[in-house]
Amino acid sequence: MPCEQQDGAAAAPARFVLGVDVGSTVVKCHVYDRAAAVRGSSCRKVESLYPRPGWVELDPEVLWIQFVCVIKEAVQAAGLHMRQIAGLGISTQRATFITWHKRTGKPFHNFISWQDLRSAELVNSWNKSLLLKVIHVIFTVLHFLTGNDRYLAPSFFTFSTQQASMKLSWVFKNIPEAEEAARKNNCCFGTVDTWLLYRLTKGSVYATDYSNASATGIFEPFTKCWNPTLCNLLSIPMSVYPPVKDTSFNFGSADAEIFGVPVPIMALVADQQSAMFGECCFHPGDVKLTMGTGGFWNVNTGEHLFASRRGLYPLIGWKIGKEVVYLTEGCISDIGTSIKWAQDINLFTNVDETAKMARSIVDSQGVCFIPGFQVSVNDPYLCASFTGLKPSTTRSHLVRAILESVAFRNKQLYDTIVKKVHIPLQTIRADGGVSNNSFVMQMTSDLIHKKIEKPANADMSSLGAAFLAGLASGFWTDKEQLKKLRQVEAVFEPQKDLEEYKPAMDTWLQAMKRSLNW
């Protein structure tokens, strides 16, 4: 449905900020007042394209229209005028990218999603290559001689289909127009934030921020620069990359033709880092657990950048002025995906029923669920499966097994973080749609034996973007003020001993081993 342009009538002073979250499944915008209360909202579904098996794309023009529409609709729903908006913060899905011609602004292809698998053959070829083995040896020796963590990550670095690097290499190998433009310094690379900024400013501003850059797999978090070694290795010209700016920063204003008035663009931020900021995880040791389509554990490591360790990787959380905050992240695939699939095959009608269904039985009766709908980074041949099915198995047993698999994987990743990240873990705060499931939340709390807070508003990526935009525009003064605006809806504290879960988790781990290398 087309969105209408607001008229240019006079309006009250700017007393609101916008937080837009461009996710993998929806684009949503919230209008926030000074108390961080939502005054108006709009949401539109993101339509992914699947032109070939394994390929996942987004139409840039459709995404642009949806983005503009949710902003106009949210402001209209709040009963406001665009003149009352002090700033716009944009949170985006990470590592989804596009390339376009520098002079014409015309894209060479659709957005290539972070979920896209077109580079799988290239990834496998590189990961088996002699050159990568030589690189591992060189950096292992360098790390041994110097003790510098900067050399640790390359010592066991492998490519992944989720990184933008190999897919960008694929673009230049398979799209001649893009390759020719890159040779002539006429090609622009941009993640979703960069493209939206470019469109909002009618091509006058070309930039990204540190959080989005660090999530591409092409940006070096130690040096805070695009990685020339990697680009030389993959024959990608350094000229294609945008300048990298602070996360909370005045990027310029949206062209007045788009919203009727110039709207200041005050923050660009990657979605997981934005959720971290929205949760006010500002201190080293603060932990954010997002359970949405996938699951993400993020630990604030402060000024210290921890090198990649198997299953964990470093990111820049945000840069504001001289402050650079680093995070360590671990991810779990197929959380929301598994629950949505269960709903699609009619295991339940409403997602709100699932916690009650799981609690209606004593245990899963030995039924285990192993998720693997998306290709696992660690095992591309992992098989999604149910094991332990019996004639007495009911829908409730299947649903409980799915929810237990989320909690068991949370436990696995938490244990890895405790072992590898040598910072005392403080507050754990959860968000994302699956954080509304009290069974998963309570079981996770029991398994890790830690208190977990759930905020009143689960849309933390939108709030984080709004917070960052509000700080840059002076709408809010500092992070201490933001902390006072937090609202906790529920606190889950450990109620059962870990030993009570041991038989079920041991069975689940055995089922997991049976599903590997399928």
Short mmCIF file of C-alpha atoms in Angstrom, two decimals:
data_model
loop_
_atom_site.label_atom_id
_atom_site.label_comp_id
_atom_site.label_asym_id
_atom_site.label_seq_id
_atom_site.Cartn_x
_atom_site.Cartn_y
_atom_site.Cartn_z
CA MET A 1 0.00 0.00 0.00
CA PRO A 2 1.51 3.38 -0.96
CA CYS A 3 2.30 5.82 1.83
CA GLU A 4 1.13 9.36 1.74
CA GLN A 5 3.32 12.43 1.96
CA GLN A 6 2.60 14.67 4.94
CA ASP A 7 1.74 18.26 4.29
CA GLY A 8 4.15 21.00 5.26
CA ALA A 9 2.03 22.48 8.03
CA ALA A 10 3.76 24.12 10.96
CA ALA A 11 4.58 21.74 13.83
CA ALA A 12 5.80 21.71 17.41
CA PRO A 13 9.52 21.59 18.27
CA ALA A 14 11.51 18.36 17.74
CA ARG A 15 10.68 16.20 20.76
CA PHE A 16 10.87 12.68 19.37
CA VAL A 17 13.40 10.30 17.82
CA LEU A 18 12.93 7.49 15.33
CA GLY A 19 14.44 4.01 15.60
CA VAL A 20 14.21 1.93 12.43
CA ASP A 21 15.21 -1.74 12.40
CA VAL A 22 15.74 -3.31 8.98
CA GLY A 23 15.86 -6.99 9.91
CA SER A 24 15.86 -10.26 7.99
CA THR A 25 12.09 -10.73 8.27
CA VAL A 26 10.58 -7.28 8.94
CA VAL A 27 11.26 -3.57 8.62
CA LYS A 28 9.87 -1.68 11.59
CA CYS A 29 9.95 1.86 12.89
CA HIS A 30 9.14 3.12 16.38
CA VAL A 31 8.68 6.75 17.43
CA TYR A 32 10.14 7.34 20.92
CA ASP A 33 9.55 10.21 23.33
CA ARG A 34 12.04 11.42 25.96
CA ALA A 35 10.92 8.68 28.36
CA ALA A 36 11.76 6.12 25.63
CA ALA A 37 8.07 5.23 25.42
CA VAL A 38 6.80 4.15 21.99
CA ARG A 39 4.37 6.76 20.64
CA GLY A 40 3.78 5.25 17.20
CA SER A 41 4.89 2.21 15.18
CA SER A 42 4.78 0.63 11.76
CA CYS A 43 5.98 -2.72 10.46
CA ARG A 44 6.27 -4.32 7.03
CA LYS A 45 7.39 -7.80 6.07
CA VAL A 46 10.70 -8.18 4.23
CA GLU A 47 10.17 -10.26 1.09
CA SER A 48 13.24 -12.40 0.42
CA LEU A 49 13.87 -13.61 -3.14
CA TYR A 50 15.16 -17.10 -3.95
CA PRO A 51 16.21 -16.96 -7.62
CA ARG A 52 18.20 -20.22 -7.38
CA PRO A 53 18.60 -22.94 -4.74
CA GLY A 54 20.70 -21.53 -1.89
CA TRP A 55 20.52 -17.95 -3.17
CA VAL A 56 18.83 -15.37 -0.95
CA GLU A 57 18.35 -11.80 -2.22
CA LEU A 58 16.41 -8.62 -1.46
CA ASP A 59 15.12 -6.20 -4.07
CA PRO A 60 16.80 -2.85 -3.21
CA GLU A 61 13.94 -0.78 -4.60
CA VAL A 62 11.29 -2.71 -2.65
CA LEU A 63 13.36 -2.43 0.54
CA TRP A 64 13.77 1.31 0.00
CA ILE A 65 10.01 1.81 -0.45
CA GLN A 66 9.28 -0.25 2.69
CA PHE A 67 11.85 1.73 4.67
CA VAL A 68 10.38 5.11 3.69
CA CYS A 69 6.82 3.87 4.25
CA VAL A 70 7.34 2.54 7.80
CA ILE A 71 8.87 5.88 8.82
CA LYS A 72 5.96 7.89 7.40
CA GLU A 73 3.39 5.49 8.83
CA ALA A 74 4.94 5.43 12.33
CA VAL A 75 5.06 9.23 12.52
CA GLN A 76 1.48 9.42 11.27
CA ALA A 77 0.37 6.76 13.81
CA ALA A 78 1.92 8.89 16.57
CA GLY A 79 -0.12 11.88 15.37
CA LEU A 80 3.05 13.85 14.68
CA HIS A 81 4.70 15.79 11.89
CA MET A 82 8.19 15.10 10.55
CA ARG A 83 9.31 18.50 11.87
CA GLN A 84 8.94 17.08 15.38
CA ILE A 85 11.63 14.45 14.76
CA ALA A 86 15.00 15.33 16.32
CA GLY A 87 16.87 12.48 14.69
CA LEU A 88 16.72 9.15 12.89
CA GLY A 89 18.67 6.06 13.97
CA ILE A 90 18.96 3.10 11.59
CA SER A 91 19.68 -0.46 12.73
CA THR A 92 20.23 -3.03 9.97
CA GLN A 93 20.80 -6.72 9.38
CA ARG A 94 24.51 -7.38 9.03
CA ALA A 95 26.70 -8.51 6.11
CA THR A 96 23.88 -8.22 3.54
CA PHE A 97 25.34 -6.07 0.76
CA ILE A 98 24.92 -4.54 -2.68
CA THR A 99 27.25 -2.93 -5.23
CA TRP A 100 26.37 -0.05 -7.52
CA HIS A 101 27.87 2.35 -10.06
CA LYS A 102 29.44 5.36 -8.40
CA ARG A 103 28.32 7.86 -11.05
CA THR A 104 24.84 6.58 -11.96
CA GLY A 105 23.84 5.06 -8.59
CA LYS A 106 22.46 2.03 -10.47
CA PRO A 107 22.87 -1.32 -8.62
CA PHE A 108 24.72 -4.13 -10.38
CA HIS A 109 22.59 -6.76 -8.62
CA ASN A 110 20.06 -7.24 -5.83
CA PHE A 111 21.10 -7.22 -2.19
CA ILE A 112 22.89 -10.50 -1.46
CA SER A 113 21.71 -11.67 1.95
CA TRP A 114 23.94 -12.84 4.78
CA GLN A 115 21.95 -16.11 4.48
CA ASP A 116 22.93 -16.59 0.82
CA LEU A 117 24.99 -19.70 -0.04
CA ARG A 118 26.14 -18.89 -3.60
CA SER A 119 29.76 -18.67 -2.44
CA ALA A 120 29.73 -22.19 -0.89
CA GLU A 121 31.98 -23.70 -3.57
CA LEU A 122 34.44 -20.81 -3.31
CA VAL A 123 34.41 -21.11 0.49
CA ASN A 124 35.07 -24.85 0.40
CA SER A 125 37.81 -24.44 -2.20
CA TRP A 126 39.60 -21.75 -0.20
CA ASN A 127 39.26 -23.57 3.11
CA LYS A 128 40.93 -26.65 1.59
CA SER A 129 43.62 -24.66 -0.23
CA LEU A 130 47.34 -24.99 0.37
CA LEU A 131 47.62 -21.19 0.55
CA LEU A 132 45.27 -20.99 3.56
CA LYS A 133 47.25 -23.76 5.29
CA VAL A 134 50.46 -21.78 4.73
CA ILE A 135 48.78 -18.66 6.17
CA HIS A 136 47.74 -20.67 9.26
CA VAL A 137 51.34 -21.83 9.81
CA ILE A 138 52.81 -18.33 9.37
CA PHE A 139 50.42 -16.72 11.84
CA THR A 140 50.74 -19.59 14.33
CA VAL A 141 54.51 -18.96 14.38
CA LEU A 142 54.00 -15.18 14.66
CA HIS A 143 51.59 -15.63 17.57
CA PHE A 144 54.01 -18.02 19.29
CA LEU A 145 56.95 -15.60 18.90
CA THR A 146 55.14 -12.38 19.79
CA GLY A 147 52.25 -13.46 22.02
CA ASN A 148 50.21 -10.80 20.19
CA ASP A 149 46.52 -11.77 19.97
CA ARG A 150 46.28 -10.01 16.64
CA TYR A 151 48.01 -13.03 15.09
CA LEU A 152 45.81 -15.61 16.82
CA ALA A 153 42.67 -15.22 14.68
CA PRO A 154 44.45 -15.66 11.29
CA SER A 155 46.18 -18.79 12.65
CA PHE A 156 42.93 -20.74 12.36
CA PHE A 157 40.90 -18.41 10.12
CA THR A 158 38.44 -20.07 7.75
CA PHE A 159 36.01 -18.53 5.31
CA SER A 160 32.26 -18.76 5.88
CA THR A 161 29.27 -18.29 3.60
CA GLN A 162 27.89 -15.74 6.09
CA GLN A 163 30.80 -13.37 5.52
CA ALA A 164 30.48 -10.75 2.79
CA SER A 165 34.09 -11.21 1.59
CA MET A 166 33.67 -14.38 -0.46
CA LYS A 167 30.30 -13.30 -1.88
CA LEU A 168 31.85 -9.99 -2.96
CA SER A 169 34.62 -11.98 -4.66
CA TRP A 170 31.86 -13.99 -6.37
CA VAL A 171 30.27 -10.74 -7.63
CA PHE A 172 33.47 -9.60 -9.31
CA LYS A 173 34.01 -13.05 -10.85
CA ASN A 174 30.45 -13.39 -12.19
CA ILE A 175 29.12 -9.87 -12.93
CA PRO A 176 31.34 -8.28 -15.63
CA GLU A 177 29.79 -4.80 -15.23
CA ALA A 178 30.69 -4.73 -11.55
CA GLU A 179 34.21 -5.99 -12.21
CA GLU A 180 34.79 -3.39 -14.94
CA ALA A 181 33.46 -0.57 -12.74
CA ALA A 182 35.69 -1.71 -9.87
CA ARG A 183 38.76 -1.64 -12.15
CA LYS A 184 37.89 1.95 -13.07
CA ASN A 185 37.22 2.99 -9.42
CA ASN A 186 33.53 3.41 -10.26
CA CYS A 187 32.09 0.67 -8.03
CA CYS A 188 30.59 1.24 -4.57
CA PHE A 189 30.14 -1.54 -2.00
CA GLY A 190 27.58 -1.03 0.71
CA THR A 191 25.80 -2.93 3.45
CA VAL A 192 22.11 -2.12 3.99
CA ASP A 193 22.88 0.96 6.13
CA THR A 194 25.22 2.42 3.51
CA TRP A 195 22.69 1.98 0.71
CA LEU A 196 19.86 3.55 2.74
CA LEU A 197 22.07 6.49 3.72
CA TYR A 198 23.08 6.95 0.08
CA ARG A 199 19.42 6.95 -1.00
CA LEU A 200 18.24 9.19 1.85
CA THR A 201 20.82 11.82 0.91
CA LYS A 202 20.25 11.42 -2.86
CA GLY A 203 23.82 10.17 -3.30
CA SER A 204 25.55 12.99 -1.42
CA VAL A 205 26.71 10.84 1.57
CA TYR A 206 28.53 7.51 1.16
CA ALA A 207 29.55 5.97 4.49
CA THR A 208 29.06 3.18 7.00
CA ASP A 209 29.76 2.88 10.73
CA TYR A 210 32.25 0.76 12.69
CA SER A 211 29.68 -1.76 13.95
CA ASN A 212 28.43 -2.61 10.46
CA ALA A 213 31.92 -2.63 8.93
CA SER A 214 33.25 -5.01 11.59
CA ALA A 215 30.47 -7.52 10.86
CA THR A 216 31.33 -7.94 7.15
CA GLY A 217 34.37 -10.16 7.70
CA ILE A 218 36.36 -7.70 5.53
CA PHE A 219 37.09 -5.07 8.19
CA GLU A 220 40.01 -5.57 10.58
CA PRO A 221 38.86 -4.74 14.13
CA PHE A 222 42.44 -4.54 15.48
CA THR A 223 43.52 -1.80 13.04
CA LYS A 224 39.97 -0.46 12.49
CA CYS A 225 40.54 -0.49 8.71
CA TRP A 226 39.33 -2.46 5.71
CA ASN A 227 41.65 -5.48 5.49
CA PRO A 228 44.11 -4.97 2.59
CA THR A 229 45.67 -8.45 3.00
CA LEU A 230 42.32 -10.17 2.61
CA CYS A 231 41.37 -7.96 -0.32
CA ASN A 232 44.64 -8.69 -2.11
CA LEU A 233 44.09 -12.38 -1.48
CA LEU A 234 40.61 -12.24 -3.06
CA SER A 235 41.51 -9.64 -5.74
CA ILE A 236 39.00 -7.10 -4.44
CA PRO A 237 39.99 -3.43 -5.06
CA MET A 238 40.21 -1.36 -1.88
CA SER A 239 38.54 1.53 -3.73
CA VAL A 240 35.09 -0.11 -3.47
CA TYR A 241 34.69 0.39 0.30
CA PRO A 242 32.92 3.32 2.01
CA PRO A 243 34.52 5.61 4.62
CA VAL A 244 33.81 4.38 8.17
CA LYS A 245 32.28 6.86 10.63
CA ASP A 246 31.27 6.85 14.30
CA THR A 247 28.10 4.95 15.18
CA SER A 248 26.43 7.91 16.89
CA PHE A 249 27.19 10.68 14.41
CA ASN A 250 25.58 13.36 12.28
CA PHE A 251 25.55 11.69 8.85
CA GLY A 252 23.64 14.57 7.28
CA SER A 253 19.92 14.91 6.60
CA ALA A 254 17.43 13.04 4.49
CA ASP A 255 16.59 15.02 1.39
CA ALA A 256 13.53 17.21 2.02
CA GLU A 257 11.70 15.70 -0.98
CA ILE A 258 11.48 12.31 0.78
CA PHE A 259 9.71 13.28 4.04
CA GLY A 260 8.67 16.87 3.33
CA VAL A 261 11.39 18.28 5.60
CA PRO A 262 15.08 17.42 6.11
CA VAL A 263 15.30 14.71 8.82
CA PRO A 264 18.70 14.45 10.58
CA ILE A 265 20.30 10.99 10.24
CA MET A 266 22.10 10.62 13.57
CA ALA A 267 23.06 6.94 13.87
CA LEU A 268 23.89 3.87 11.79
CA VAL A 269 24.35 0.62 13.68
CA ALA A 270 24.35 -3.15 13.11
CA ASP A 271 21.35 -4.93 14.61
CA GLN A 272 23.04 -7.04 17.31
CA GLN A 273 25.23 -4.17 18.47
CA SER A 274 22.16 -1.94 18.45
CA ALA A 275 20.26 -4.41 20.66
CA MET A 276 23.27 -4.43 23.01
CA PHE A 277 23.09 -0.63 23.25
CA GLY A 278 19.31 -0.71 23.67
CA GLU A 279 19.75 -3.13 26.60
CA CYS A 280 22.19 -0.61 28.17
CA CYS A 281 24.96 -3.23 28.28
CA PHE A 282 27.53 -0.46 28.61
CA HIS A 283 30.02 -2.08 31.00
CA PRO A 284 32.65 -4.83 30.52
CA GLY A 285 31.09 -8.18 31.41
CA ASP A 286 27.55 -7.13 30.51
CA VAL A 287 25.89 -9.83 28.39
CA LYS A 288 23.10 -9.57 25.83
CA LEU A 289 21.22 -12.64 24.60
CA THR A 290 19.07 -12.10 21.52
CA MET A 291 16.76 -14.93 20.50
CA GLY A 292 15.10 -14.18 17.20
CA THR A 293 15.52 -15.92 13.84
CA GLY A 294 18.87 -17.02 15.23
CA GLY A 295 20.46 -16.60 18.63
CA PHE A 296 23.29 -14.21 19.51
CA TRP A 297 25.28 -13.99 22.73
CA ASN A 298 27.26 -10.75 22.99
CA VAL A 299 29.69 -9.87 25.76
CA ASN A 300 30.91 -6.31 26.30
CA THR A 301 34.71 -6.59 26.54
CA GLY A 302 35.24 -2.84 26.95
CA GLU A 303 38.52 -1.52 25.52
CA HIS A 304 39.90 -5.05 25.13
CA LEU A 305 39.58 -6.79 21.80
CA PHE A 306 39.62 -10.58 22.18
CA ALA A 307 40.89 -12.46 19.15
CA SER A 308 38.63 -15.01 17.47
CA ARG A 309 38.43 -18.33 19.22
CA ARG A 310 36.55 -21.26 17.79
CA GLY A 311 32.86 -20.42 17.98
CA LEU A 312 33.47 -16.82 19.13
CA TYR A 313 34.59 -13.77 17.21
CA PRO A 314 35.36 -10.10 17.99
CA LEU A 315 33.28 -7.15 16.81
CA ILE A 316 33.27 -3.42 17.31
CA GLY A 317 30.15 -2.72 19.34
CA TRP A 318 30.07 1.02 18.73
CA LYS A 319 32.34 4.03 18.40
CA ILE A 320 31.24 7.35 19.89
CA GLY A 321 33.93 10.01 19.75
CA LYS A 322 37.07 8.56 21.34
CA GLU A 323 35.18 5.69 22.97
CA VAL A 324 35.46 2.36 21.15
CA VAL A 325 33.62 -0.57 22.77
CA TYR A 326 34.44 -4.10 21.67
CA LEU A 327 32.22 -7.16 21.87
CA THR A 328 32.77 -10.90 21.67
CA GLU A 329 29.96 -12.71 19.88
CA GLY A 330 28.79 -16.28 19.48
CA CYS A 331 25.78 -17.31 17.42
CA ILE A 332 23.24 -20.12 17.20
CA SER A 333 21.24 -20.72 14.03
CA ASP A 334 17.61 -21.79 13.75
CA ILE A 335 15.91 -20.60 16.92
CA GLY A 336 12.91 -18.65 15.63
CA THR A 337 13.19 -20.59 12.35
CA SER A 338 12.57 -23.90 14.14
CA ILE A 339 9.61 -22.55 16.09
CA LYS A 340 8.08 -21.03 12.93
CA TRP A 341 8.53 -24.35 11.11
CA ALA A 342 6.75 -26.18 13.96
CA GLN A 343 3.87 -23.74 13.63
CA ASP A 344 3.78 -24.17 9.84
CA ILE A 345 3.30 -27.95 10.21
CA ASN A 346 0.55 -27.36 12.79
CA LEU A 347 2.30 -28.57 15.95
CA PHE A 348 0.59 -25.56 17.53
CA THR A 349 -1.64 -22.68 16.44
CA ASN A 350 -0.31 -19.72 18.41
CA VAL A 351 3.30 -19.34 19.51
CA ASP A 352 2.05 -18.19 22.93
CA GLU A 353 0.78 -21.76 23.54
CA THR A 354 4.22 -23.38 23.37
CA ALA A 355 5.43 -22.66 26.93
CA LYS A 356 2.17 -24.04 28.34
CA MET A 357 2.42 -27.13 26.11
CA ALA A 358 5.99 -27.79 27.27
CA ARG A 359 5.00 -27.49 30.93
CA SER A 360 1.95 -29.75 30.50
CA ILE A 361 4.27 -32.80 30.48
CA VAL A 362 7.02 -33.85 32.89
CA ASP A 363 9.68 -34.24 30.19
CA SER A 364 10.06 -34.81 26.45
CA GLN A 365 9.95 -38.60 26.98
CA GLY A 366 13.41 -38.93 25.45
CA VAL A 367 12.49 -37.06 22.26
CA CYS A 368 15.29 -34.77 21.03
CA PHE A 369 15.23 -32.12 18.33
CA ILE A 370 18.37 -31.20 16.40
CA PRO A 371 17.94 -28.00 14.36
CA GLY A 372 19.84 -27.63 11.11
CA PHE A 373 17.64 -25.82 8.59
CA GLN A 374 20.42 -23.36 7.79
CA VAL A 375 23.89 -24.58 6.92
CA SER A 376 25.91 -24.75 10.11
CA VAL A 377 29.17 -22.79 10.11
CA ASN A 378 30.84 -25.69 11.94
CA ASP A 379 29.23 -28.55 10.00
CA PRO A 380 27.65 -27.88 6.59
CA TYR A 381 26.30 -31.45 6.61
CA LEU A 382 24.43 -31.23 9.94
CA CYS A 383 21.03 -32.91 9.61
CA ALA A 384 17.88 -31.47 11.18
CA SER A 385 16.11 -34.30 12.98
CA PHE A 386 13.83 -35.60 15.69
CA THR A 387 15.13 -38.66 17.56
CA GLY A 388 13.56 -40.87 20.21
CA LEU A 389 10.05 -40.85 18.73
CA LYS A 390 7.62 -43.38 20.23
CA PRO A 391 3.95 -44.36 19.72
CA SER A 392 3.20 -42.33 22.86
CA THR A 393 4.88 -39.16 21.51
CA THR A 394 2.46 -36.21 21.33
CA ARG A 395 2.62 -32.71 19.90
CA SER A 396 3.53 -31.45 23.38
CA HIS A 397 6.58 -33.74 23.47
CA LEU A 398 7.72 -32.46 20.06
CA VAL A 399 7.20 -28.82 21.06
CA ARG A 400 9.03 -29.34 24.35
CA ALA A 401 11.94 -30.98 22.50
CA ILE A 402 12.20 -27.94 20.18
CA LEU A 403 12.20 -25.48 23.10
CA GLU A 404 14.69 -27.60 25.07
CA SER A 405 17.07 -27.56 22.09
CA VAL A 406 17.17 -23.74 22.33
CA ALA A 407 18.04 -23.85 26.05
CA PHE A 408 20.65 -26.62 25.57
CA ARG A 409 22.41 -24.65 22.83
CA ASN A 410 22.30 -21.52 25.00
CA LYS A 411 24.04 -23.55 27.70
CA GLN A 412 26.71 -24.79 25.26
CA LEU A 413 27.52 -21.30 24.01
CA TYR A 414 27.46 -19.80 27.50
CA ASP A 415 29.99 -22.42 28.68
CA THR A 416 32.25 -21.55 25.72
CA ILE A 417 32.06 -17.85 26.61
CA VAL A 418 32.92 -18.52 30.27
CA LYS A 419 35.89 -20.64 29.19
CA LYS A 420 37.26 -18.37 26.46
CA VAL A 421 36.39 -14.82 27.55
CA HIS A 422 38.38 -14.00 30.65
CA ILE A 423 36.08 -11.28 31.95
CA PRO A 424 33.71 -11.81 34.89
CA LEU A 425 30.20 -11.92 33.41
CA GLN A 426 27.78 -9.44 34.97
CA THR A 427 24.17 -8.76 34.01
CA ILE A 428 22.53 -11.01 31.39
CA ARG A 429 19.71 -9.35 29.45
CA ALA A 430 17.56 -11.11 26.87
CA ASP A 431 15.55 -9.75 23.94
CA GLY A 432 14.07 -10.92 20.64
CA GLY A 433 10.77 -12.67 19.99
CA VAL A 434 11.76 -15.99 21.63
CA SER A 435 12.63 -14.16 24.88
CA ASN A 436 8.82 -13.95 25.32
CA ASN A 437 8.80 -17.72 25.85
CA SER A 438 8.92 -18.24 29.62
CA PHE A 439 9.83 -21.96 29.32
CA VAL A 440 12.98 -21.23 27.27
CA MET A 441 13.94 -18.33 29.54
CA GLN A 442 13.51 -20.29 32.78
CA MET A 443 15.31 -23.37 31.48
CA THR A 444 18.22 -21.26 30.20
CA SER A 445 18.47 -19.54 33.58
CA ASP A 446 18.50 -22.94 35.32
CA LEU A 447 21.14 -24.39 32.98
CA ILE A 448 23.60 -21.48 33.22
CA HIS A 449 22.70 -20.84 36.88
CA LYS A 450 22.40 -17.10 36.28
CA LYS A 451 19.71 -14.47 36.58
CA ILE A 452 18.35 -13.25 33.23
CA GLU A 453 16.46 -9.98 32.79
CA LYS A 454 13.84 -9.50 30.11
CA PRO A 455 12.90 -5.92 29.15
CA ALA A 456 9.36 -4.67 28.77
CA ASN A 457 10.08 -3.88 25.11
CA ALA A 458 11.60 -6.78 23.14
CA ASP A 459 12.45 -4.57 20.09
CA MET A 460 15.90 -3.67 21.33
CA SER A 461 17.48 -3.03 17.92
CA SER A 462 15.03 -0.19 17.23
CA LEU A 463 15.53 1.25 20.73
CA GLY A 464 19.32 1.02 20.48
CA ALA A 465 19.30 2.93 17.18
CA ALA A 466 17.02 5.56 18.73
CA PHE A 467 19.28 5.86 21.81
CA LEU A 468 22.36 6.38 19.61
CA ALA A 469 20.54 8.95 17.45
CA GLY A 470 19.23 10.69 20.58
CA LEU A 471 22.74 11.02 22.04
CA ALA A 472 24.12 12.48 18.78
CA SER A 473 21.27 15.01 18.52
CA GLY A 474 21.33 16.03 22.18
CA PHE A 475 17.85 14.57 22.69
CA TRP A 476 19.37 12.57 25.58
CA THR A 477 22.44 13.77 27.45
CA ASP A 478 24.42 10.64 28.31
CA LYS A 479 24.31 6.88 28.92
CA GLU A 480 23.49 7.36 32.59
CA GLN A 481 20.22 8.99 31.55
CA LEU A 482 19.52 6.08 29.19
CA LYS A 483 20.03 3.53 31.98
CA LYS A 484 17.29 5.23 34.00
CA LEU A 485 14.87 4.72 31.11
CA ARG A 486 15.22 0.92 31.11
CA GLN A 487 12.12 -1.04 32.03
CA VAL A 488 12.42 -4.67 33.11
CA GLU A 489 9.30 -6.78 32.59
CA ALA A 490 10.51 -10.06 34.13
CA VAL A 491 13.52 -11.55 35.91
CA PHE A 492 14.23 -15.28 35.60
CA GLU A 493 16.28 -16.75 38.44
CA PRO A 494 17.59 -20.33 38.67
CA GLN A 495 14.97 -22.62 40.21
CA LYS A 496 16.31 -26.09 39.44
CA ASP A 497 19.71 -27.65 39.91
CA LEU A 498 21.73 -28.38 36.78
CA GLU A 499 21.87 -32.07 37.75
CA GLU A 500 18.12 -32.36 37.15
CA TYR A 501 18.71 -31.58 33.47
CA LYS A 502 21.79 -33.77 33.03
CA PRO A 503 20.04 -36.95 31.73
CA ALA A 504 18.03 -34.95 29.16
CA MET A 505 21.06 -32.93 28.01
CA ASP A 506 23.26 -36.04 27.75
CA THR A 507 20.61 -37.65 25.53
CA TRP A 508 20.39 -34.49 23.43
CA LEU A 509 24.19 -34.35 22.99
CA GLN A 510 24.15 -37.98 21.86
CA ALA A 511 21.41 -37.15 19.34
CA MET A 512 23.47 -34.18 18.13
CA LYS A 513 26.46 -36.47 17.43
CA ARG A 514 24.22 -38.78 15.39
CA SER A 515 23.15 -35.82 13.20
CA LEU A 516 26.65 -34.61 12.37
CA ASN A 517 28.27 -35.19 8.95
CA TRP A 518 25.01 -36.49 7.51
#
